[in-house]
Coordinates of C-alpha atoms in Angstrom, one line a residue:
M664 CA 10.8 -37.4 6.8
A665 CA 12.1 -37.6 10.2
S666 CA 9.8 -37.7 12.8
E667 CA 10.7 -34.7 14.2
D668 CA 9.7 -33.5 10.8
I669 CA 6.9 -35.0 11.1
T670 CA 5.9 -33.8 15.1
K671 CA 6.9 -30.4 13.4
L672 CA 4.6 -30.9 10.3
A673 CA 1.7 -31.5 13.1
E674 CA 1.7 -29.1 15.6
S675 CA 1.5 -26.9 12.5
L676 CA -1.5 -28.5 11.3
A677 CA -2.8 -28.6 14.8
K678 CA -3.7 -25.0 13.8
T679 CA -5.5 -25.6 11.2
K680 CA -8.4 -23.3 11.2
V681 CA -11.5 -25.0 10.4
G682 CA -15.1 -23.6 10.0
G683 CA -17.8 -22.2 7.5
G684 CA -17.1 -25.4 5.0
Q685 CA -13.1 -23.9 5.3
L686 CA -9.8 -25.8 5.2
S687 CA -7.5 -23.6 5.5
F688 CA -3.1 -24.2 5.6
K689 CA -3.0 -20.2 5.2
G690 CA 0.6 -19.2 5.2
Q691 CA 1.6 -21.9 8.4
S692 CA 5.5 -22.5 6.1
L693 CA 4.7 -26.0 5.0
K694 CA 7.3 -27.8 3.1
L695 CA 5.3 -30.5 1.0
N696 CA 8.4 -32.0 -1.8
T697 CA 7.3 -35.7 -1.0
A698 CA 4.0 -38.5 -1.0
E699 CA 5.1 -38.5 2.5
D700 CA 5.5 -34.6 3.1
A701 CA 1.8 -33.9 2.8
E702 CA 0.6 -37.2 4.4
E703 CA -1.0 -35.3 7.5
V704 CA -2.2 -32.2 4.6
I705 CA -3.6 -35.1 2.5
K706 CA -5.7 -37.3 6.1
Q707 CA -7.2 -33.5 6.6
I708 CA -8.7 -33.1 3.8
E709 CA -10.3 -36.2 3.2
E710 CA -12.2 -36.1 6.5
F711 CA -13.9 -32.5 5.7
D712 CA -16.9 -33.1 4.7
G713 CA -18.5 -30.2 2.8
L714 CA -15.2 -29.1 2.5
E715 CA -16.0 -25.5 0.1
A716 CA -12.8 -23.9 0.3
L717 CA -9.3 -24.4 0.5
R718 CA -6.9 -22.3 1.7
L719 CA -3.1 -23.0 0.9
E720 CA -1.4 -19.9 1.1
G721 CA 2.2 -18.8 1.7
N722 CA 3.0 -23.1 1.5
T723 CA 5.0 -24.2 -1.3
V724 CA 3.9 -27.7 -2.6
G725 CA 6.0 -29.8 -5.1
V726 CA 5.1 -31.8 -8.2
E727 CA 5.1 -35.5 -5.7
A728 CA 2.6 -34.3 -3.6
A729 CA 0.8 -31.7 -6.1
K730 CA -0.1 -35.0 -6.9
V731 CA -1.5 -36.4 -3.3
I732 CA -2.9 -34.4 -3.2
A733 CA -5.1 -33.7 -6.2
K734 CA -6.1 -38.0 -5.8
A735 CA -7.7 -36.4 -2.3
L736 CA -9.2 -33.3 -3.7
E737 CA -10.8 -36.1 -6.1
K738 CA -13.5 -36.8 -4.0
K739 CA -14.7 -33.5 -2.8
S740 CA -17.6 -32.2 -5.4
E741 CA -18.3 -29.7 -3.2
L742 CA -15.5 -27.7 -3.3
K743 CA -16.2 -23.8 -4.4
R744 CA -13.0 -21.7 -3.1
C745 CA -9.4 -22.6 -4.0
H746 CA -7.0 -20.2 -2.1
W747 CA -3.8 -20.8 -4.0
S748 CA -1.2 -18.3 -4.5
D749 CA 1.6 -17.8 -2.4
M750 CA 1.8 -21.5 -3.2
F751 CA 5.4 -22.5 -5.2
T752 CA 7.9 -20.4 -3.1
G753 CA 11.0 -21.8 -3.7
R754 CA 9.8 -24.0 -6.8
L755 CA 11.9 -23.8 -10.3
R756 CA 9.5 -22.7 -12.6
S757 CA 9.9 -25.9 -14.6
E758 CA 8.0 -27.7 -11.5
I759 CA 4.6 -25.1 -11.2
P760 CA 2.8 -26.5 -14.5
P761 CA 2.8 -30.3 -13.7
A762 CA 1.5 -29.2 -10.2
L763 CA -1.2 -27.4 -10.7
I764 CA -2.1 -29.9 -14.6
S765 CA -2.3 -32.7 -11.3
L766 CA -5.0 -30.3 -9.2
G767 CA -7.1 -29.0 -11.9
D768 CA -7.1 -32.4 -13.8
A769 CA -9.0 -33.3 -9.8
L770 CA -11.5 -31.0 -9.5
I771 CA -13.0 -31.7 -13.3
A772 CA -12.8 -35.6 -12.3
A773 CA -15.3 -34.8 -8.9
G774 CA -17.6 -32.5 -11.2
A775 CA -16.4 -29.4 -9.0
Q776 CA -18.2 -26.2 -9.5
L777 CA -15.5 -23.2 -8.6
V778 CA -17.2 -20.0 -8.1
E779 CA -13.1 -18.3 -7.2
L780 CA -10.0 -19.6 -8.0
D781 CA -6.9 -17.5 -7.2
L782 CA -3.1 -18.2 -7.8
S783 CA -1.8 -15.0 -6.7
D784 CA 1.9 -14.5 -6.3
N785 CA 2.7 -18.3 -8.3
A786 CA 5.9 -16.4 -10.6
F787 CA 5.0 -19.2 -13.5
G788 CA 4.8 -17.6 -16.2
P789 CA 3.6 -18.3 -19.2
D790 CA 4.0 -21.6 -18.9
G791 CA 2.1 -21.9 -15.7
V792 CA -1.1 -20.3 -17.4
R793 CA -0.6 -23.6 -19.4
G794 CA -0.9 -25.8 -16.4
F795 CA -4.5 -24.1 -15.5
E796 CA -5.7 -23.4 -19.0
A797 CA -7.5 -27.4 -19.1
L798 CA -9.4 -26.5 -15.7
L799 CA -10.6 -23.2 -17.0
K800 CA -12.3 -24.5 -20.6
S801 CA -13.5 -27.7 -18.3
P802 CA -16.7 -27.8 -16.2
A803 CA -15.7 -26.5 -12.8
C804 CA -15.4 -23.5 -14.0
Y805 CA -18.9 -22.6 -16.3
T806 CA -19.8 -21.2 -12.8
L807 CA -16.3 -19.1 -12.2
Q808 CA -16.8 -15.3 -10.7
E809 CA -13.7 -14.0 -8.8
L810 CA -10.8 -14.8 -11.0
K811 CA -7.4 -13.6 -9.2
L812 CA -4.4 -13.7 -11.0
N813 CA -2.6 -10.9 -9.4
N814 CA 1.7 -10.0 -9.9
C815 CA 2.1 -14.1 -11.9
G816 CA 4.7 -13.2 -14.6
M817 CA 2.4 -14.8 -17.4
G818 CA 3.7 -11.5 -19.4
I819 CA 2.1 -11.6 -23.4
G820 CA 2.1 -15.4 -23.5
G821 CA 0.6 -16.3 -20.7
G822 CA -2.1 -13.3 -21.4
K823 CA -3.3 -14.9 -24.5
I824 CA -3.8 -17.8 -23.8
L825 CA -5.2 -16.5 -20.9
A826 CA -8.2 -15.5 -22.8
T827 CA -7.8 -17.6 -25.1
A828 CA -8.9 -19.7 -22.3
L829 CA -12.0 -17.8 -20.6
K830 CA -13.6 -17.4 -24.8
E831 CA -13.6 -21.1 -24.7
C832 CA -15.2 -21.1 -21.5
H833 CA -18.0 -18.6 -22.0
R834 CA -18.5 -21.0 -25.3
K835 CA -18.8 -24.2 -23.6
S836 CA -21.3 -22.8 -21.0
S837 CA -22.9 -21.1 -23.5
A838 CA -24.3 -24.1 -24.9
Q839 CA -25.2 -26.3 -21.5
G840 CA -27.1 -23.1 -21.4
K841 CA -25.4 -21.1 -18.8
P842 CA -22.3 -18.8 -20.0
L843 CA -20.3 -18.1 -17.6
A844 CA -21.1 -15.0 -15.5
L845 CA -17.0 -13.3 -14.2
K846 CA -17.8 -10.5 -12.7
I847 CA -14.3 -9.8 -11.4
F848 CA -10.8 -10.5 -12.5
V849 CA -7.8 -9.8 -11.4
A850 CA -4.3 -10.1 -13.4
G851 CA -2.3 -6.9 -12.2
R852 CA 2.4 -6.4 -12.2
N853 CA 1.9 -9.5 -15.3
R854 CA 3.6 -7.6 -17.6
L855 CA 1.0 -8.1 -20.2
E856 CA 1.2 -4.9 -22.3
N857 CA -0.9 -3.9 -25.9
D858 CA -0.8 -7.8 -27.3
G859 CA -1.9 -8.9 -23.6
A860 CA -4.4 -6.6 -22.5
T861 CA -6.2 -6.6 -25.9
A862 CA -6.3 -9.6 -26.7
L863 CA -7.8 -10.3 -22.8
A864 CA -10.7 -7.6 -23.9
E865 CA -11.8 -9.8 -26.6
A866 CA -12.5 -11.9 -23.6
F867 CA -13.9 -9.3 -21.3
G868 CA -16.7 -8.6 -24.5
I869 CA -17.5 -12.2 -25.2
I870 CA -18.2 -11.9 -21.7
G871 CA -20.4 -8.8 -20.8
T872 CA -20.3 -10.3 -16.6
L873 CA -17.6 -8.1 -14.8
E874 CA -18.5 -6.1 -12.0
E875 CA -14.8 -5.4 -11.5
V876 CA -11.3 -5.4 -13.2
H877 CA -8.5 -5.1 -11.0
M878 CA -5.0 -4.8 -14.0
P879 CA -2.4 -2.2 -13.1
Q880 CA 1.3 -2.2 -13.2
N881 CA 1.4 -4.0 -17.4
G882 CA 2.9 -1.7 -19.9
I883 CA -0.7 -1.0 -21.3
N884 CA 0.0 1.9 -23.9
H885 CA -3.2 3.8 -25.2
P886 CA -3.8 0.6 -28.5
G887 CA -4.4 -1.9 -25.1
I888 CA -6.3 1.0 -23.1
T889 CA -8.8 1.7 -26.0
A890 CA -9.3 -1.9 -26.2
L891 CA -10.2 -2.0 -22.9
A892 CA -12.4 0.7 -23.1
Q893 CA -14.0 -0.5 -25.8
A894 CA -14.6 -3.9 -24.1
F895 CA -15.7 -2.0 -20.3
A896 CA -18.8 -0.5 -22.6
I897 CA -20.1 -4.2 -23.2
N898 CA -19.6 -5.2 -19.6
P899 CA -22.7 -2.6 -17.9
L900 CA -22.8 -4.2 -14.6
L901 CA -19.0 -2.7 -13.6
K902 CA -18.6 -1.1 -11.1
V903 CA -14.4 -1.3 -10.1
I904 CA -11.6 -0.3 -13.3
N905 CA -8.1 -0.2 -11.4
L906 CA -5.7 -0.1 -14.4
N907 CA -2.8 2.1 -12.1
D908 CA 0.1 2.7 -13.6
N909 CA -0.3 1.6 -17.2
T910 CA 0.2 4.5 -19.9
F911 CA -2.6 5.8 -21.0
T912 CA -1.2 8.7 -22.5
E913 CA -4.0 11.3 -24.0
K914 CA -5.7 8.5 -27.2
G915 CA -5.6 5.9 -24.2
A916 CA -7.3 8.5 -21.4
V917 CA -10.8 9.8 -24.6
A918 CA -11.3 6.6 -24.9
M919 CA -11.7 4.8 -21.1
A920 CA -13.6 8.4 -20.8
E921 CA -16.0 7.6 -23.8
T922 CA -17.1 3.9 -22.1
L923 CA -17.8 6.1 -19.0
K924 CA -20.1 8.2 -19.8
A925 CA -22.1 4.8 -21.1
L926 CA -21.4 2.8 -18.0
R927 CA -24.2 3.2 -14.5
Q928 CA -22.8 1.5 -12.6
I929 CA -19.1 2.6 -11.7
E930 CA -18.1 3.1 -8.0
V931 CA -14.1 3.6 -8.7
I932 CA -11.6 4.2 -10.6
N933 CA -8.1 3.8 -10.3
F934 CA -6.2 5.6 -13.2
G935 CA -3.6 6.9 -10.6
D936 CA 0.8 7.1 -12.3
C937 CA -1.3 6.4 -15.5
L938 CA 0.4 9.6 -17.5
V939 CA -3.4 10.8 -18.4
R940 CA -1.7 14.3 -19.0
S941 CA -4.1 17.3 -19.3
K942 CA -6.7 17.0 -22.1
G943 CA -7.6 12.9 -20.9
A944 CA -8.5 14.1 -17.6
V945 CA -10.6 17.0 -18.9
A946 CA -12.1 14.3 -21.1
I947 CA -12.5 11.7 -18.2
A948 CA -13.9 15.3 -16.1
D949 CA -16.6 15.7 -18.6
A950 CA -17.9 11.7 -18.2
V951 CA -18.0 12.7 -14.3
K952 CA -20.5 15.5 -14.8
E953 CA -22.3 13.8 -16.9
G954 CA -23.2 11.0 -14.8
L955 CA -21.4 7.9 -12.3
H956 CA -23.8 8.9 -9.3
K957 CA -22.2 6.1 -7.8
L958 CA -18.7 7.8 -7.8
K959 CA -16.8 6.6 -4.7
E960 CA -13.2 6.9 -5.3
L961 CA -11.6 8.9 -8.4
N962 CA -8.0 8.2 -9.0
L963 CA -5.9 10.9 -11.0
S964 CA -3.1 11.3 -9.1
F965 CA 0.5 11.0 -11.0
C966 CA -0.4 11.6 -14.1
E967 CA 1.3 15.1 -15.5
I968 CA -2.6 17.3 -14.9
K969 CA -1.7 20.9 -14.7
R970 CA -3.5 23.1 -12.7
D971 CA -6.9 24.6 -14.9
A972 CA -7.4 20.8 -16.2
A973 CA -7.2 19.8 -12.5
L974 CA -9.8 22.1 -11.2
T975 CA -12.2 20.6 -14.4
V976 CA -12.4 18.1 -12.5
A977 CA -12.9 18.9 -8.9
E978 CA -16.1 21.0 -11.0
A979 CA -17.0 17.3 -12.1
I980 CA -17.2 16.1 -8.4
E981 CA -19.8 18.5 -6.9
D982 CA -23.1 16.7 -7.0
K983 CA -21.3 13.5 -6.3
A984 CA -22.9 12.2 -3.0
E985 CA -21.1 9.5 -2.8
L986 CA -17.4 10.0 -3.4
E987 CA -15.5 9.2 -0.5
K988 CA -12.0 10.1 -2.0
L989 CA -10.4 12.4 -4.8
D990 CA -7.4 12.4 -5.2
L991 CA -5.0 14.5 -7.6
N992 CA -1.7 14.5 -5.5
G993 CA 1.3 14.1 -6.9
N994 CA 0.3 16.3 -10.5
C995 CA 1.4 19.9 -12.1
L996 CA -1.0 22.3 -9.7
G997 CA 1.5 25.1 -7.8
E998 CA 0.8 25.6 -4.6
E999 CA -1.5 27.9 -5.8
G1000 CA -3.4 25.8 -7.4
C1001 CA -3.7 24.1 -5.0
E1002 CA -5.2 26.4 -2.6
Q1003 CA -7.6 26.6 -5.5
L1004 CA -8.7 22.7 -5.9
Q1005 CA -9.1 23.7 -2.1
E1006 CA -11.6 26.5 -1.9
I1007 CA -13.4 24.7 -5.0
L1008 CA -13.9 21.9 -3.1
E1009 CA -14.8 23.7 0.3
G1010 CA -17.8 25.7 -1.6
F1011 CA -19.6 22.7 -2.5
N1012 CA -18.9 21.2 1.5
M1013 CA -16.8 18.1 0.0
A1014 CA -13.3 19.5 1.1
A1015 CA -12.7 16.2 3.3
V1016 CA -13.0 14.0 0.5
L1017 CA -9.0 15.4 -1.0
G1018 CA -6.3 13.5 -0.6
S1019 CA -3.3 14.5 0.3
L1020 CA -1.4 17.5 -2.1
S1021 CA 1.7 16.9 -0.7
D1022 CA 3.4 15.5 -3.8
D1023 CA 2.0 18.2 -6.7
E1024 CA 5.3 18.8 -8.3
G1025 CA 4.5 22.6 -9.2
E1026 CA 3.3 24.4 -11.9
E1027 CA 5.0 23.5 -15.0
E1028 CA 6.3 26.2 -17.3
D1029 CA 7.2 25.3 -20.7
D1030 CA 4.3 24.4 -21.8
E1031 CA 5.9 24.6 -25.6
E1032 CA 8.8 22.5 -24.7
E1033 CA 6.1 19.9 -23.0
E1034 CA 3.8 19.8 -26.1
E1035 CA 5.8 19.3 -28.4
D1036 CA 7.4 16.3 -26.0
E1037 CA 4.4 14.8 -26.0
D1038 CA 3.2 15.4 -29.3
E1039 CA 7.1 12.6 -30.3
E1040 CA 6.0 10.8 -27.5
E1041 CA 2.7 10.2 -29.4
E1042 CA 4.4 9.6 -33.0
E1043 CA 6.8 6.3 -31.5
E1044 CA 3.8 5.3 -29.9
E1045 CA 1.3 4.9 -33.2
E1046 CA 4.9 3.6 -34.9
E1047 CA 5.5 0.9 -32.7
E1048 CA 1.7 0.7 -32.8
Q1049 CA 1.2 0.0 -37.2
Q1050 CA 4.6 -2.2 -37.2
Q1051 CA 3.3 -4.6 -34.4
L1052 CA -0.1 -3.9 -36.8
K1053 CA 1.8 -5.3 -39.3
E1054 CA 3.1 -8.4 -37.6
R1055 CA 0.5 -9.4 -36.0
G1056 CA -1.4 -9.8 -39.5
H1057 CA -0.9 -8.3 -42.4
G1058 CA -2.2 -5.2 -41.4
E1059 CA -5.5 -6.2 -40.2
Q1060 CA -6.5 -4.6 -37.1
E1061 CA -8.9 -6.4 -33.9
S1062 CA -12.2 -4.2 -32.7
L1063 CA -14.2 -4.3 -30.6
T1064 CA -17.7 -3.4 -30.7
P1065 CA -21.1 -4.0 -29.2
K1066 CA -21.1 -7.6 -28.3
K1067 CA -19.5 -9.2 -31.1
I1068 CA -15.8 -8.7 -32.2
I1069 CA -15.4 -7.8 -35.8
D1070 CA -12.4 -7.8 -38.3
S1071 CA -11.3 -4.9 -40.2
Q1072 CA -10.9 -4.3 -43.5
D1073 CA -6.5 -5.9 -45.1
S1074 CA -4.8 -2.6 -45.6
T1075 CA -1.6 -3.1 -48.3
P1076 CA 1.1 -3.2 -45.4
V1077 CA 3.6 -0.5 -45.7
P1078 CA 7.1 -1.3 -46.5
S1079 CA 9.8 -0.4 -43.3
P1080 CA 11.5 2.4 -43.6
P1081 CA 15.8 0.7 -43.2
V1082 CA 17.2 1.1 -39.5
D1083 CA 19.9 1.2 -38.9
V1084 CA 22.4 0.4 -34.9
A1085 CA 22.3 4.3 -34.1
T1086 CA 18.0 5.0 -34.6
F1087 CA 17.7 1.7 -32.2
L1088 CA 19.8 2.7 -29.8
A1089 CA 18.4 6.7 -30.2
F1090 CA 14.6 5.2 -30.2
P1091 CA 14.5 1.3 -29.1
S1092 CA 12.4 -1.0 -30.3
P1093 CA 11.3 -4.2 -30.0
E1094 CA 10.7 -3.8 -34.1
K1095 CA 13.4 -2.0 -34.8
L1096 CA 16.1 -4.6 -32.9
L1097 CA 14.5 -7.2 -34.8
R1098 CA 14.7 -5.4 -38.3
L1099 CA 18.3 -4.5 -37.6
G1100 CA 18.4 -8.5 -39.0
P1101 CA 20.6 -10.9 -37.9
K1102 CA 24.1 -9.5 -36.8
C1103 CA 22.1 -7.1 -35.2
S1104 CA 24.4 -8.6 -32.1
V1105 CA 27.7 -7.9 -33.7
L1106 CA 26.9 -4.9 -35.0
I1107 CA 26.1 -3.2 -31.9
A1108 CA 29.4 -4.5 -30.1
Q1109 CA 31.6 -3.3 -32.7
Q1110 CA 29.4 0.6 -32.8
T1111 CA 29.5 0.5 -28.7
D1112 CA 33.1 1.5 -27.3
T1113 CA 33.8 -0.3 -24.8
S1114 CA 35.8 1.3 -23.3
D1115 CA 34.0 3.7 -21.7
V1116 CA 31.7 2.7 -18.5
E1117 CA 28.8 4.0 -19.3
K1118 CA 28.3 4.0 -22.6
V1119 CA 28.4 0.0 -22.5
V1120 CA 25.4 1.3 -19.4
T1121 CA 23.3 3.3 -21.6
A1122 CA 23.7 0.5 -24.9
L1123 CA 22.4 -1.9 -21.8
L1124 CA 19.4 -0.6 -20.8
R1125 CA 18.1 0.5 -24.2
I1126 CA 19.1 -2.8 -25.7
S1127 CA 17.1 -4.6 -22.4
S1128 CA 14.0 -2.3 -22.3
V1129 CA 13.0 -3.4 -25.5
F1130 CA 12.8 -7.0 -24.1
K1131 CA 9.5 -9.2 -25.0
D1132 CA 9.0 -13.1 -23.7
E1133 CA 8.4 -13.4 -27.1
A1134 CA 11.1 -15.8 -28.4
P1135 CA 12.5 -13.6 -31.6
V1136 CA 12.1 -10.7 -29.4
K1137 CA 13.9 -12.5 -26.2
T1138 CA 16.5 -14.8 -28.5
A1139 CA 17.7 -10.9 -29.9
V1140 CA 17.9 -9.1 -26.7
H1141 CA 19.8 -12.2 -24.9
E1142 CA 22.6 -12.2 -28.7
T1143 CA 22.7 -9.1 -27.9
T1144 CA 23.3 -8.1 -25.1
D1145 CA 26.2 -11.4 -24.9
A1146 CA 28.4 -10.3 -28.1
L1147 CA 28.1 -6.3 -26.6
M1148 CA 29.3 -7.6 -22.7
R1149 CA 31.8 -10.6 -23.7
K1150 CA 33.4 -7.2 -25.5
A1151 CA 33.2 -5.4 -22.5
F1152 CA 34.6 -7.6 -20.0
T1153 CA 37.4 -9.8 -22.0
S1154 CA 38.7 -6.3 -22.3
A1155 CA 41.3 -5.9 -19.9
T1156 CA 41.1 -1.9 -20.2
F1157 CA 37.3 -2.2 -18.6
N1158 CA 35.7 -2.0 -15.1
S1159 CA 33.5 -3.9 -13.8
D1160 CA 33.5 -2.4 -10.9
A1161 CA 32.6 0.9 -12.2
F1162 CA 30.7 -0.9 -14.3
I1163 CA 28.1 -2.5 -11.7
T1164 CA 28.2 1.3 -9.5
S1165 CA 27.0 2.4 -12.8
L1166 CA 23.8 0.2 -13.6
L1167 CA 22.7 0.6 -10.1
I1168 CA 22.6 4.1 -10.6
H1169 CA 20.9 4.5 -13.8
M1170 CA 18.3 1.9 -12.4
G1171 CA 17.5 3.7 -8.7
L1172 CA 19.0 1.3 -6.9
L1173 CA 22.1 3.5 -5.8
K1174 CA 22.6 7.2 -4.8
S1175 CA 24.5 9.4 -7.5
E1176 CA 25.4 12.7 -6.5
E1177 CA 25.4 13.4 -9.6
K1178 CA 21.3 14.1 -10.8
I1179 CA 21.0 10.7 -13.4
K1180 CA 17.2 10.1 -14.0
A1181 CA 17.0 6.1 -13.3
V1182 CA 14.4 3.9 -16.1
P1183 CA 10.9 4.1 -16.0
S1184 CA 10.9 0.1 -15.6
L1185 CA 13.3 -2.2 -14.5
Y1186 CA 11.1 -5.7 -16.0
G1187 CA 13.6 -5.4 -19.1
I1188 CA 17.0 -4.8 -17.1
L1189 CA 15.6 -7.7 -14.8
M1190 CA 15.4 -10.5 -17.3
T1191 CA 18.2 -9.1 -18.6
L1192 CA 20.7 -10.1 -15.8
N1193 CA 18.3 -12.9 -14.8
H1194 CA 20.3 -14.4 -18.4
M1195 CA 24.3 -11.8 -18.4
V1196 CA 24.8 -13.6 -14.4
Q1197 CA 24.3 -17.2 -16.2
Q1198 CA 26.6 -16.7 -18.5
D1199 CA 30.9 -17.4 -18.9
Y1200 CA 31.2 -13.7 -19.1
F1201 CA 30.2 -12.7 -16.5
P1202 CA 32.7 -11.8 -12.8
K1203 CA 31.5 -14.0 -10.3
S1204 CA 32.4 -11.2 -8.1
L1205 CA 30.1 -9.1 -9.1
A1206 CA 27.0 -11.5 -8.4
P1207 CA 26.7 -10.6 -4.5
V1208 CA 26.4 -7.6 -5.0
L1209 CA 23.9 -7.4 -7.2
S1210 CA 22.1 -10.1 -5.6
A1211 CA 22.6 -7.8 -2.2
F1212 CA 20.6 -4.4 -3.9
V1213 CA 17.8 -6.0 -5.7
T1214 CA 17.3 -7.0 -2.3
K1215 CA 16.7 -4.2 -0.6
P1216 CA 13.5 -3.2 -0.4
N1217 CA 12.5 -0.6 -3.8
R1218 CA 9.1 0.8 -4.7
A1219 CA 10.6 0.1 -8.6
L1220 CA 11.4 -3.6 -8.0
D1221 CA 8.9 -4.1 -6.1
S1222 CA 6.8 -3.6 -9.4
C1223 CA 8.5 -6.2 -11.4
S1224 CA 8.4 -8.9 -8.3
F1225 CA 8.2 -11.8 -10.9
A1226 CA 11.9 -10.8 -12.9
R1227 CA 13.0 -9.9 -9.3
H1228 CA 11.6 -13.0 -7.8
M1229 CA 13.5 -14.8 -10.7
L1230 CA 16.7 -12.7 -11.2
L1231 CA 18.0 -13.4 -7.2
Q1232 CA 16.5 -17.4 -7.4
T1233 CA 19.7 -17.4 -10.5
L1234 CA 22.0 -15.2 -7.8
H1235 CA 21.5 -17.2 -4.9
Q1236 CA 21.9 -21.0 -7.8
L1237 CA 25.9 -19.5 -9.0

């Protein structure tokens, strides 16, 4: 390291905050690659007596630097809080697990008894969970109260590894007479989906001491929501449930409403953007009306709730003296419904708790058509759920009951109906793609008119929508994408510029004169593009265009920050 770099680092470290047993390097943008880079940080750690909290957020720590920092931590037995979010900016995904293993091993060797572990905003994916798996299972985490893993890209695989580690920690700590008593769990924006959420639900049901659960934006549908609801019922101390931007539908909402009736300490319910719909909202309203006297905040915004159901929710909060906020924005009340809602709350002298209704969608008229659409969606979800259950273990379905998880009787597998390309493209799912067989990539490429840009974009979006981090699905998506896009880009008549323009419009990143509905989630297409841009068929001239639009601020991109980060990192390396 050059002398001027050492001087710069020393100046930065001079700003280090020390106090109350805490040593903080937060937000100093330190680039710690080698042992030499980390010398000053190590010195501060070694000289700090009674170190209880170490903040490393907003820096970037490499494998070698992590090893020497870990060596310094081996003597810090009093360390209780590790604030290690956003600690690997710009690092390769393969660098993060060994760095975490070094740091975790040091905490174990020190005999530390952690209370808080925060690894949020580190894009380590499923492999990264392996990096702190041993730490979670060790005595260093028997005392853990807060676990924060927001925006880490864990995926289903990472969620399962995490759940297993938590159960093992609880088992081992219970054997020593002091069971793991986790209070706060945070894992938003991780694409846990149903399987990841169900695995964690099993762990939650065993732990039983949770007070706050934050799992927004995880692609969880009603099977996962139902599993979580059953687990929450076994956690009587729950105060905060944040499942914003998942997909309840009526089934999930009803299951969650039943759980809410059993909970007495609830203060915050955030089911915004969860598609609870009217029947689900009424079920939740009944639960609120029956109890929840400590409720401070109820968020049911952007849930496709109609006027009568919204008014039922308003009537349910009449005796909630602690309520500070009711959010019903973005639903389907209409102007008259909004006025009625305000009148009801004014009658309770609670008008002040109502949030803005500026994004109300207006009252819907086509009830019959909407109900048919809802039924179709439920049927599709049920079909996918049944298929997942079959694949999970010959129809073996896990069900949560108080204090333990029991297995239901094995059901006889039902033969899967045949799938063709048209069926998959019309109603895509991971299972249907796999059921197309080993020739799925060839079949889809053959049956897609690659002279038509719109048809290519549509097919690509349908294929990418089923992307999962699990090997069989991931491989099938990649191979199918390669066959389709290689055929398209090598065709003399294919317009690459028109393709990227149309794709950006369908992703909601570029405005169009025509009204085109953007895809509901960008995760799959971003992860698929991350693969595509690395292939020899992808025109390198399109990379700067793609990079420019993916870099721009966008709410849909923000909700897929891990996938966005991966794509931008790849594009910058081209």
